[in-house]
Amino acid sequence: MMKYISTRGNAPELTFEEVLLTGLAEDGGLYVPKEVPQFSLEEIQSWRDLPYADLAHHVIYPFVEGCIDSDALKTILNDVYGGFGHKAVAPLQQIDHNEYVLELFHGPTLAFKDFALQTLGRLLDYVLEKRHEKVVIMGATSGDTGSAAIEGTKACKNVDIFILHPHNKVSEVQRRQMSTVLGDNIHNIAIEGNFDEAQDMVKASFGDQAFLKGERKLVAVNSINWARIMSQIVYYFYSALNLGAPLRPMAYSVPTGNFGDIFAGYMAKKMGLPINQLVIGTNSNDVLHRIMSRNQYEVMPLQHTITPSMDIAVSSNFERLLFDLYDRDGKALSSLMEKMNAKKDVVELDEANLDKARALFDSYACDENTTVETIQQVFSETGYLLDPHTAVGVKAARECRRDHRIPMITLGTAHPVKFEEAIQRAGLEMPSLPHHLSDLMEREERFTVLPANIKDVQSFIAENTFK
Ligand SMILES: *Cc1c(COP(=O)(O)O)cnc(C)c1O
């Protein structure tokens, strides 16, 4: 059975089931698999004709073995990916010679987070049923995570979900994707404040859960939850196999904020998929690019951009990569992370360790004008409309590409219809909402407005849990 260990080396080893129900480790670290499952080239090759859900079973099962029954996992994956709006689940779109966009926005909320959160909701309910437990999900969102988490858990019998968003500060499409999902276990809270205030209240609530009734505990659905990373590994295998791997290597470019999606690509490589390059694309919140290019880690004030889903000051999953770079030495990492979190000085990584990352990763920081120009350029070259996050990825791919004979695949993280501001700035016409959302603007909404005060939020949660 797979065991999971903390990156800071000072927390108990957990099973998959326990990791699923845990946020941060007790020592402040993130959980990672103790051993990475390995697949031979022959084995990977034998999967080349599999549909998405069947391939997902091969990739995911080693991580959950002993906790989730193999047939139960099959059913979950077939249900989840059978519900996507494209039969291929994750289709490839060619945008130039040897250059592709992997469309990860055919799930219910039109962004890649559905891949992980649809599965996570089903896995949670399976595990909670078995343990006769109920949990409360609490999260703050500036956009995509909230709606994907709500869609993923709306059918869960053992989960109550409370999602905080800043009142009047998310787009109407994004708010309606959350507030029109009606269910007794779904609670949208509009905070009269900004995203950071909402986020701080969530963090404080995880730290002291005494406000919850009975034996309830909080579960995290942000990308520190290992189960999210796990589900995202699959589409690297799927796209690579479709373009001739493992007989030839692939390169990927990933628009990233919290380093979650690209870390899944790094895992795919460790598991045996021939990946020759991973490109990190950031917006002007470029902490990752500053480390990779100049070996400078420094927390800067958050900037609000036209790629809001990548607006971060701290990139939490980078710690999972650092753990490997520092040879999985929890002590060394612990002291490094302490320095980084102190937010005082610029922190440097050990040069030799950073070189290990530079052998695989390249990075590029894309400003807003360049993002808009890239949307325009790809549209005029191909007639294909990129969302702004994907445009950051495409630009980064084009700037950093090492070998033009190797297919370059940019992860298409969202549908352009979600990001009107960027499409308007590019002077292009907005696409229409996909069929299953075409009446979104007419649907009944339900959300509660609360002041930015943690006591009010916590009593609302306590009163409305499992009524
Ligand atoms: C969440 C998100 C990202 C960033 O993903 P990370 O896992 O934080 O790297 C990029 N694009 C879109 C559209 C997103 O919703």
Short mmCIF file of C-alpha atoms and ligand atoms in Angstrom, two decimals:
data_model
loop_
_atom_site.label_atom_id
_atom_site.label_comp_id
_atom_site.label_asym_id
_atom_site.label_seq_id
_atom_site.Cartn_x
_atom_site.Cartn_y
_atom_site.Cartn_z
CA MET A 1 0.00 0.00 0.00
CA MET A 2 1.30 3.44 -0.95
CA LYS A 3 2.41 5.58 1.98
CA TYR A 4 2.66 9.36 1.95
CA ILE A 5 5.30 11.43 3.72
CA SER A 6 5.61 15.11 4.55
CA THR A 7 8.14 17.33 2.78
CA ARG A 8 9.34 18.59 6.16
CA GLY A 9 10.07 15.13 7.51
CA ASN A 10 8.36 15.57 10.86
CA ALA A 11 4.77 14.32 10.50
CA PRO A 12 3.25 10.84 10.55
CA GLU A 13 3.22 8.72 7.39
CA LEU A 14 -0.31 8.49 6.03
CA THR A 15 -2.30 6.22 3.74
CA PHE A 16 -4.04 7.62 0.66
CA GLU A 17 -7.32 7.74 2.53
CA GLU A 18 -5.81 9.82 5.31
CA VAL A 19 -4.02 12.10 2.88
CA LEU A 20 -7.26 12.73 1.03
CA LEU A 21 -8.83 13.98 4.28
CA THR A 22 -5.82 16.08 5.35
CA GLY A 23 -4.67 19.48 4.23
CA LEU A 24 -1.21 20.51 5.33
CA ALA A 25 0.88 18.02 7.29
CA GLU A 26 1.25 18.67 11.03
CA ASP A 27 4.79 19.96 10.49
CA GLY A 28 3.56 22.50 7.93
CA GLY A 29 4.77 20.43 4.96
CA LEU A 30 2.94 18.92 2.00
CA TYR A 31 2.33 15.22 1.53
CA VAL A 32 4.03 13.37 -1.34
CA PRO A 33 4.14 9.65 -2.20
CA LYS A 34 6.92 7.84 -0.35
CA GLU A 35 7.79 5.96 -3.52
CA VAL A 36 6.88 6.97 -7.01
CA PRO A 37 5.19 4.24 -9.09
CA GLN A 38 7.30 3.30 -12.12
CA PHE A 39 6.06 2.14 -15.52
CA SER A 40 8.29 0.59 -18.19
CA LEU A 41 8.25 1.91 -21.75
CA GLU A 42 6.64 -1.38 -22.86
CA GLU A 43 3.85 -0.97 -20.34
CA ILE A 44 3.23 2.65 -21.34
CA GLN A 45 3.30 1.63 -25.01
CA SER A 46 0.63 -1.01 -24.36
CA TRP A 47 -1.79 1.73 -23.23
CA ARG A 48 -1.67 3.73 -26.44
CA ASP A 49 -5.17 2.83 -27.65
CA LEU A 50 -6.96 3.23 -24.32
CA PRO A 51 -9.77 5.73 -23.87
CA TYR A 52 -9.18 8.40 -21.22
CA ALA A 53 -10.97 6.78 -18.26
CA ASP A 54 -9.23 3.41 -18.79
CA LEU A 55 -5.82 5.06 -19.02
CA ALA A 56 -6.64 7.05 -15.88
CA HIS A 57 -7.22 3.80 -14.01
CA HIS A 58 -3.72 2.51 -14.88
CA VAL A 59 -2.06 5.77 -13.83
CA ILE A 60 -4.07 6.43 -10.65
CA TYR A 61 -4.53 2.97 -9.18
CA PRO A 62 -0.99 2.57 -7.75
CA PHE A 63 -1.54 5.74 -5.69
CA VAL A 64 -4.78 4.53 -4.09
CA GLU A 65 -4.26 0.77 -3.94
CA GLY A 66 -5.37 -0.70 -0.62
CA CYS A 67 -7.75 2.22 0.06
CA ILE A 68 -9.96 2.34 -3.02
CA ASP A 69 -11.21 -0.87 -4.57
CA SER A 70 -10.09 -1.30 -8.21
CA ASP A 71 -13.60 -1.75 -9.59
CA ALA A 72 -14.94 1.15 -7.54
CA LEU A 73 -12.20 3.34 -8.99
CA LYS A 74 -13.15 2.20 -12.51
CA THR A 75 -16.77 3.18 -11.93
CA ILE A 76 -15.80 6.58 -10.53
CA LEU A 77 -13.47 7.37 -13.44
CA ASN A 78 -15.99 6.22 -16.06
CA ASP A 79 -18.73 8.33 -14.49
CA VAL A 80 -16.54 11.41 -14.10
CA TYR A 81 -14.91 11.48 -17.52
CA GLY A 82 -18.03 10.18 -19.27
CA GLY A 83 -19.70 13.39 -18.09
CA PHE A 84 -17.26 15.67 -19.92
CA GLY A 85 -18.47 17.66 -22.90
CA HIS A 86 -16.05 16.09 -25.41
CA LYS A 87 -15.83 12.37 -26.15
CA ALA A 88 -12.02 12.48 -26.13
CA VAL A 89 -12.12 14.20 -22.69
CA ALA A 90 -8.77 15.94 -23.31
CA PRO A 91 -8.51 16.58 -27.09
CA LEU A 92 -5.45 18.07 -28.78
CA GLN A 93 -5.71 21.10 -31.03
CA GLN A 94 -2.82 21.76 -33.42
CA ILE A 95 -1.76 25.43 -33.67
CA ASP A 96 1.47 25.15 -35.66
CA HIS A 97 3.87 22.56 -37.03
CA ASN A 98 4.64 20.27 -34.10
CA GLU A 99 2.84 22.60 -31.69
CA TYR A 100 -0.40 21.80 -29.86
CA VAL A 101 -2.87 22.98 -27.22
CA LEU A 102 -4.24 20.27 -24.93
CA GLU A 103 -7.84 21.30 -24.28
CA LEU A 104 -8.54 20.71 -20.61
CA PHE A 105 -11.72 22.75 -20.46
CA HIS A 106 -14.46 20.32 -21.47
CA GLY A 107 -15.55 19.61 -17.88
CA PRO A 108 -18.64 21.11 -16.23
CA THR A 109 -17.01 24.43 -15.21
CA LEU A 110 -14.83 24.87 -18.32
CA ALA A 111 -11.40 24.81 -16.65
CA PHE A 112 -8.83 22.08 -16.01
CA LYS A 113 -9.65 21.99 -12.29
CA ASP A 114 -12.66 19.80 -13.13
CA PHE A 115 -10.29 16.91 -13.95
CA ALA A 116 -9.17 16.71 -10.35
CA LEU A 117 -12.14 18.06 -8.41
CA GLN A 118 -14.75 15.85 -10.07
CA THR A 119 -12.69 12.83 -9.09
CA LEU A 120 -11.88 14.22 -5.65
CA GLY A 121 -15.58 14.64 -4.78
CA ARG A 122 -16.33 11.05 -5.73
CA LEU A 123 -13.30 9.67 -3.87
CA LEU A 124 -14.20 11.67 -0.76
CA ASP A 125 -17.72 10.31 -0.67
CA TYR A 126 -16.46 6.74 -1.18
CA VAL A 127 -13.96 7.02 1.68
CA LEU A 128 -16.37 8.83 4.04
CA GLU A 129 -19.09 6.26 3.45
CA LYS A 130 -16.63 3.53 4.40
CA ARG A 131 -15.50 5.39 7.54
CA HIS A 132 -19.02 6.56 8.51
CA GLU A 133 -17.76 10.13 8.67
CA LYS A 134 -18.90 13.49 7.41
CA VAL A 135 -16.64 16.45 6.63
CA VAL A 136 -16.89 20.14 5.88
CA ILE A 137 -15.09 21.65 2.91
CA MET A 138 -14.14 25.27 3.33
CA GLY A 139 -12.35 27.26 0.66
CA ALA A 140 -11.84 30.76 -0.68
CA THR A 141 -11.92 31.45 -4.38
CA SER A 142 -11.15 34.26 -6.75
CA GLY A 143 -12.71 32.26 -9.54
CA ASP A 144 -12.13 28.77 -10.93
CA THR A 145 -11.48 26.65 -7.84
CA GLY A 146 -14.78 27.45 -6.16
CA SER A 147 -17.03 26.48 -9.02
CA ALA A 148 -15.04 23.31 -9.80
CA ALA A 149 -15.17 22.27 -6.12
CA ILE A 150 -18.91 22.91 -5.91
CA GLU A 151 -19.61 20.96 -9.11
CA GLY A 152 -17.37 18.17 -7.85
CA THR A 153 -19.08 17.78 -4.48
CA LYS A 154 -22.71 18.72 -5.16
CA ALA A 155 -23.76 15.06 -5.20
CA CYS A 156 -21.72 14.07 -2.11
CA LYS A 157 -23.84 12.79 0.74
CA ASN A 158 -21.13 13.20 3.37
CA VAL A 159 -19.76 16.62 2.49
CA ASP A 160 -21.02 20.12 3.25
CA ILE A 161 -19.21 22.75 1.23
CA PHE A 162 -18.73 26.44 2.07
CA ILE A 163 -17.04 28.60 -0.56
CA LEU A 164 -16.13 32.20 0.16
CA HIS A 165 -15.78 34.68 -2.69
CA PRO A 166 -15.20 38.44 -2.52
CA HIS A 167 -18.59 40.14 -3.01
CA ASN A 168 -18.86 41.92 -6.39
CA LYS A 169 -15.23 41.08 -7.18
CA VAL A 170 -15.62 37.95 -9.32
CA SER A 171 -17.05 38.03 -12.84
CA GLU A 172 -20.76 37.36 -13.30
CA VAL A 173 -20.08 34.11 -15.18
CA GLN A 174 -17.78 32.93 -12.40
CA ARG A 175 -20.25 33.85 -9.64
CA ARG A 176 -23.15 32.22 -11.42
CA GLN A 177 -21.16 29.05 -11.99
CA MET A 178 -21.12 28.76 -8.18
CA SER A 179 -24.36 30.35 -7.05
CA THR A 180 -26.70 28.58 -9.48
CA VAL A 181 -25.71 25.12 -8.26
CA LEU A 182 -28.51 24.58 -5.79
CA GLY A 183 -28.27 21.89 -3.13
CA ASP A 184 -28.71 21.56 0.61
CA ASN A 185 -25.01 20.88 1.05
CA ILE A 186 -23.81 23.86 -1.02
CA HIS A 187 -23.22 27.22 0.63
CA ASN A 188 -21.85 30.23 -1.21
CA ILE A 189 -20.72 33.10 0.97
CA ALA A 190 -20.04 36.50 -0.56
CA ILE A 191 -17.62 38.31 1.74
CA GLU A 192 -17.80 42.09 1.92
CA GLY A 193 -14.06 42.35 1.46
CA ASN A 194 -11.33 41.20 -0.91
CA PHE A 195 -9.98 37.76 -1.78
CA ASP A 196 -7.08 37.97 0.68
CA GLU A 197 -9.46 38.60 3.58
CA ALA A 198 -11.54 35.58 2.55
CA GLN A 199 -8.39 33.48 2.22
CA ASP A 200 -7.15 34.58 5.66
CA MET A 201 -10.43 33.54 7.27
CA VAL A 202 -10.14 30.10 5.68
CA LYS A 203 -6.56 29.70 6.88
CA ALA A 204 -7.45 30.75 10.42
CA SER A 205 -10.40 28.35 10.46
CA PHE A 206 -8.17 25.42 9.48
CA GLY A 207 -5.84 26.38 12.30
CA ASP A 208 -8.58 26.30 14.94
CA GLN A 209 -11.58 24.14 14.07
CA ALA A 210 -13.33 24.41 17.45
CA PHE A 211 -16.20 26.37 15.86
CA LEU A 212 -17.39 23.23 14.06
CA LYS A 213 -20.03 21.09 15.69
CA GLY A 214 -19.39 17.55 16.93
CA GLU A 215 -16.65 15.47 15.35
CA ARG A 216 -16.63 17.41 12.08
CA LYS A 217 -13.40 18.48 10.49
CA LEU A 218 -12.36 20.64 7.61
CA VAL A 219 -11.00 19.26 4.34
CA ALA A 220 -8.95 21.33 1.88
CA VAL A 221 -9.68 21.33 -1.82
CA ASN A 222 -6.81 23.53 -2.98
CA SER A 223 -3.88 21.97 -4.77
CA ILE A 224 -2.05 21.14 -1.55
CA ASN A 225 -4.41 18.13 -1.54
CA TRP A 226 -2.40 15.30 -3.11
CA ALA A 227 -5.47 13.77 -4.77
CA ARG A 228 -5.68 16.77 -7.06
CA ILE A 229 -2.12 16.40 -8.37
CA MET A 230 -2.67 12.67 -8.84
CA SER A 231 -5.62 13.12 -11.23
CA GLN A 232 -3.72 15.68 -13.27
CA ILE A 233 -0.87 13.27 -14.10
CA VAL A 234 -3.20 11.33 -16.41
CA TYR A 235 -3.55 13.93 -19.16
CA TYR A 236 0.19 14.08 -19.68
CA PHE A 237 0.16 10.36 -20.45
CA TYR A 238 -2.96 10.67 -22.59
CA SER A 239 -1.67 13.51 -24.78
CA ALA A 240 1.84 12.06 -25.11
CA LEU A 241 0.51 8.64 -26.18
CA ASN A 242 -1.69 10.33 -28.76
CA LEU A 243 1.36 11.95 -30.36
CA GLY A 244 3.55 8.86 -30.48
CA ALA A 245 5.10 8.54 -27.01
CA PRO A 246 6.81 6.63 -25.57
CA LEU A 247 8.62 6.08 -28.90
CA ARG A 248 9.45 9.77 -28.94
CA PRO A 249 9.68 12.39 -26.18
CA MET A 250 7.35 15.34 -25.63
CA ALA A 251 7.73 18.88 -24.30
CA TYR A 252 5.05 20.69 -22.27
CA SER A 253 4.36 24.30 -21.44
CA VAL A 254 2.13 24.99 -18.44
CA PRO A 255 0.58 28.31 -17.39
CA THR A 256 1.02 28.07 -13.67
CA GLY A 257 0.46 29.85 -10.38
CA ASN A 258 0.64 27.39 -7.52
CA PHE A 259 2.89 24.95 -9.44
CA GLY A 260 0.23 22.23 -9.12
CA ASP A 261 -0.50 21.46 -12.74
CA ILE A 262 3.15 21.47 -13.80
CA PHE A 263 4.16 19.37 -10.81
CA ALA A 264 1.82 16.69 -12.20
CA GLY A 265 3.92 16.77 -15.40
CA TYR A 266 7.08 16.34 -13.38
CA MET A 267 5.46 13.31 -11.70
CA ALA A 268 4.55 11.83 -15.10
CA LYS A 269 8.21 12.04 -16.08
CA LYS A 270 9.30 10.40 -12.84
CA MET A 271 6.82 7.59 -13.51
CA GLY A 272 8.49 6.84 -16.84
CA LEU A 273 6.90 9.08 -19.49
CA PRO A 274 9.63 10.51 -21.75
CA ILE A 275 9.28 14.27 -21.20
CA ASN A 276 12.26 16.27 -22.37
CA GLN A 277 11.25 19.76 -21.26
CA LEU A 278 8.73 21.43 -18.94
CA VAL A 279 8.16 25.16 -19.43
CA ILE A 280 6.82 27.24 -16.55
CA GLY A 281 4.65 30.11 -17.78
CA THR A 282 3.77 32.80 -15.23
CA ASN A 283 2.06 36.17 -15.42
CA SER A 284 3.60 39.21 -13.69
CA ASN A 285 3.25 37.37 -10.37
CA ASP A 286 6.52 35.77 -11.35
CA VAL A 287 8.06 34.31 -8.20
CA LEU A 288 8.75 31.02 -10.02
CA HIS A 289 10.48 32.74 -12.93
CA ARG A 290 12.63 34.76 -10.53
CA ILE A 291 13.85 31.61 -8.82
CA MET A 292 14.52 29.71 -12.03
CA SER A 293 16.24 32.53 -13.90
CA ARG A 294 18.01 34.48 -11.15
CA ASN A 295 17.93 32.23 -8.09
CA GLN A 296 16.00 34.84 -6.15
CA TYR A 297 13.11 33.83 -3.96
CA GLU A 298 11.26 36.84 -2.67
CA VAL A 299 7.59 37.29 -1.84
CA MET A 300 6.23 40.32 -3.71
CA PRO A 301 2.84 42.03 -3.32
CA LEU A 302 0.04 40.37 -5.28
CA GLN A 303 -0.83 41.91 -8.64
CA HIS A 304 -4.28 41.57 -10.17
CA THR A 305 -4.05 40.59 -13.83
CA ILE A 306 -6.21 39.46 -16.74
CA THR A 307 -5.11 35.93 -15.83
CA PRO A 308 -6.64 35.90 -12.32
CA SER A 309 -6.32 32.15 -11.79
CA MET A 310 -2.53 32.54 -11.76
CA ASP A 311 -2.46 35.52 -9.40
CA ILE A 312 -0.44 34.25 -6.44
CA ALA A 313 2.28 35.67 -4.23
CA VAL A 314 3.52 32.30 -2.93
CA SER A 315 3.61 29.17 -5.09
CA SER A 316 2.80 26.45 -2.59
CA ASN A 317 3.43 23.28 -4.61
CA PHE A 318 6.98 24.35 -5.46
CA GLU A 319 7.86 22.91 -2.06
CA ARG A 320 7.11 19.45 -3.48
CA LEU A 321 9.78 19.95 -6.16
CA LEU A 322 12.24 21.45 -3.67
CA PHE A 323 11.86 18.31 -1.57
CA ASP A 324 13.24 16.25 -4.46
CA LEU A 325 15.94 18.78 -5.34
CA TYR A 326 17.16 18.60 -1.73
CA ASP A 327 17.29 14.79 -1.99
CA ARG A 328 14.16 14.39 0.12
CA ASP A 329 15.94 15.71 3.17
CA GLY A 330 13.04 16.92 5.37
CA LYS A 331 15.33 18.73 7.81
CA ALA A 332 17.10 20.73 5.11
CA LEU A 333 13.79 21.62 3.54
CA SER A 334 12.29 22.62 6.84
CA SER A 335 14.94 25.24 7.47
CA LEU A 336 14.80 26.45 3.86
CA MET A 337 11.00 26.89 4.03
CA GLU A 338 11.30 28.72 7.32
CA LYS A 339 13.62 31.23 5.67
CA MET A 340 11.30 31.56 2.69
CA ASN A 341 8.21 32.08 4.82
CA ALA A 342 9.90 34.68 6.98
CA LYS A 343 9.44 37.01 3.95
CA LYS A 344 12.30 39.23 5.06
CA ASP A 345 15.22 38.81 2.73
CA VAL A 346 15.72 37.40 -0.68
CA VAL A 347 16.40 33.67 -0.25
CA GLU A 348 18.76 31.75 -2.54
CA LEU A 349 18.65 28.05 -3.26
CA ASP A 350 21.71 25.88 -3.20
CA GLU A 351 23.11 26.45 -6.72
CA ALA A 352 23.82 22.74 -7.37
CA ASN A 353 20.26 21.83 -6.40
CA LEU A 354 18.78 24.55 -8.57
CA ASP A 355 20.82 23.25 -11.52
CA LYS A 356 18.96 19.96 -11.22
CA ALA A 357 15.69 21.82 -11.79
CA ARG A 358 17.15 23.85 -14.64
CA ALA A 359 18.02 20.66 -16.50
CA LEU A 360 14.30 19.99 -16.96
CA PHE A 361 12.42 23.28 -16.43
CA ASP A 362 12.57 26.54 -18.31
CA SER A 363 10.53 29.59 -17.42
CA TYR A 364 9.06 32.75 -18.85
CA ALA A 365 7.04 35.58 -17.27
CA CYS A 366 4.42 37.06 -19.58
CA ASP A 367 3.09 40.58 -19.06
CA GLU A 368 -0.51 41.52 -19.88
CA ASN A 369 0.19 43.19 -23.23
CA THR A 370 2.14 40.19 -24.43
CA THR A 371 -0.69 37.91 -23.32
CA VAL A 372 -3.19 39.94 -25.35
CA GLU A 373 -0.83 39.99 -28.37
CA THR A 374 -0.45 36.22 -28.19
CA ILE A 375 -4.23 35.75 -28.24
CA GLN A 376 -4.36 37.99 -31.32
CA GLN A 377 -1.41 36.31 -33.01
CA VAL A 378 -2.69 32.73 -32.62
CA PHE A 379 -6.16 33.85 -33.70
CA SER A 380 -4.83 35.44 -36.87
CA GLU A 381 -2.56 32.48 -37.65
CA THR A 382 -5.16 29.77 -37.08
CA GLY A 383 -8.59 31.19 -36.20
CA TYR A 384 -8.27 29.52 -32.80
CA LEU A 385 -9.21 31.56 -29.72
CA LEU A 386 -7.02 31.07 -26.63
CA ASP A 387 -8.08 31.97 -23.11
CA PRO A 388 -5.53 34.36 -21.52
CA HIS A 389 -4.01 31.69 -19.22
CA THR A 390 -3.41 29.36 -22.15
CA ALA A 391 -1.95 32.30 -24.08
CA VAL A 392 0.67 32.73 -21.34
CA GLY A 393 1.55 29.06 -21.83
CA VAL A 394 1.79 29.35 -25.61
CA LYS A 395 4.02 32.42 -25.38
CA ALA A 396 6.26 30.70 -22.83
CA ALA A 397 6.46 27.63 -25.08
CA ARG A 398 7.53 29.74 -28.06
CA GLU A 399 10.15 31.65 -26.05
CA CYS A 400 11.71 28.66 -24.32
CA ARG A 401 11.49 25.79 -26.77
CA ARG A 402 14.71 23.77 -26.92
CA ASP A 403 14.19 21.38 -29.84
CA HIS A 404 11.68 22.01 -32.61
CA ARG A 405 11.58 18.34 -33.63
CA ILE A 406 9.92 17.48 -30.32
CA PRO A 407 6.18 18.14 -30.13
CA MET A 408 5.41 21.08 -27.82
CA ILE A 409 2.11 20.80 -25.99
CA THR A 410 0.69 23.77 -24.06
CA LEU A 411 -1.93 22.92 -21.47
CA GLY A 412 -5.16 24.74 -22.38
CA THR A 413 -6.35 25.44 -18.86
CA ALA A 414 -9.64 27.29 -19.46
CA HIS A 415 -12.27 28.09 -22.06
CA PRO A 416 -12.01 31.69 -23.36
CA VAL A 417 -15.69 32.36 -22.58
CA LYS A 418 -14.74 32.63 -18.88
CA PHE A 419 -12.39 35.58 -19.40
CA GLU A 420 -14.21 38.33 -21.21
CA GLU A 421 -11.84 41.18 -20.28
CA ALA A 422 -8.87 39.62 -22.07
CA ILE A 423 -10.86 38.69 -25.18
CA GLN A 424 -12.23 42.24 -25.38
CA ARG A 425 -8.78 43.73 -25.02
CA ALA A 426 -7.67 41.54 -27.91
CA GLY A 427 -10.52 43.09 -29.93
CA LEU A 428 -12.00 39.67 -30.65
CA GLU A 429 -15.55 38.44 -30.46
CA MET A 430 -16.63 36.52 -27.36
CA PRO A 431 -17.58 32.92 -28.05
CA SER A 432 -20.98 31.77 -26.81
CA LEU A 433 -21.42 29.64 -23.70
CA PRO A 434 -21.37 25.89 -24.36
CA HIS A 435 -24.76 24.20 -24.57
CA HIS A 436 -24.91 22.93 -20.97
CA LEU A 437 -24.41 26.48 -19.65
CA SER A 438 -26.41 28.38 -22.26
CA ASP A 439 -29.11 29.43 -19.75
CA LEU A 440 -26.59 30.32 -16.99
CA MET A 441 -27.59 33.98 -16.96
CA GLU A 442 -31.27 33.14 -16.35
CA ARG A 443 -30.83 30.51 -13.63
CA GLU A 444 -31.88 31.02 -10.01
CA GLU A 445 -29.00 32.09 -7.77
CA ARG A 446 -28.40 31.44 -4.10
CA PHE A 447 -25.66 33.02 -1.98
CA THR A 448 -25.36 34.75 1.39
CA VAL A 449 -23.60 38.08 1.88
CA LEU A 450 -21.60 38.32 5.11
CA PRO A 451 -19.27 40.97 6.54
CA ALA A 452 -15.53 40.24 6.42
CA ASN A 453 -15.59 39.06 10.00
CA ILE A 454 -14.44 35.59 10.95
CA LYS A 455 -16.93 35.19 13.83
CA ASP A 456 -19.91 35.78 11.50
CA VAL A 457 -18.52 33.39 8.92
CA GLN A 458 -17.80 30.66 11.43
CA SER A 459 -21.20 30.86 13.09
CA PHE A 460 -22.85 30.74 9.67
CA ILE A 461 -20.89 27.55 8.94
CA ALA A 462 -21.69 25.98 12.30
CA GLU A 463 -25.42 26.73 11.94
CA ASN A 464 -25.66 25.45 8.39
CA THR A 465 -23.63 22.25 8.64
CA PHE A 466 -25.62 19.04 7.95
CA LYS A 467 -29.01 20.46 8.73
C1 LIG B 1 -5.86 27.23 -11.45
C2 LIG B 1 -5.55 27.68 -12.82
C3 LIG B 1 -4.22 27.81 -13.28
C4 LIG B 1 -3.03 27.57 -12.38
O1 LIG B 1 -2.93 26.25 -11.95
P1 LIG B 1 -1.80 25.84 -10.86
O2 LIG B 1 -2.11 24.44 -10.50
O3 LIG B 1 -1.98 26.79 -9.74
O4 LIG B 1 -0.51 25.97 -11.50
C5 LIG B 1 -4.01 28.17 -14.60
N1 LIG B 1 -5.04 28.44 -15.43
C6 LIG B 1 -6.33 28.34 -15.03
C7 LIG B 1 -7.41 28.67 -15.99
C8 LIG B 1 -6.63 27.96 -13.72
O5 LIG B 1 -7.91 27.86 -13.34
#
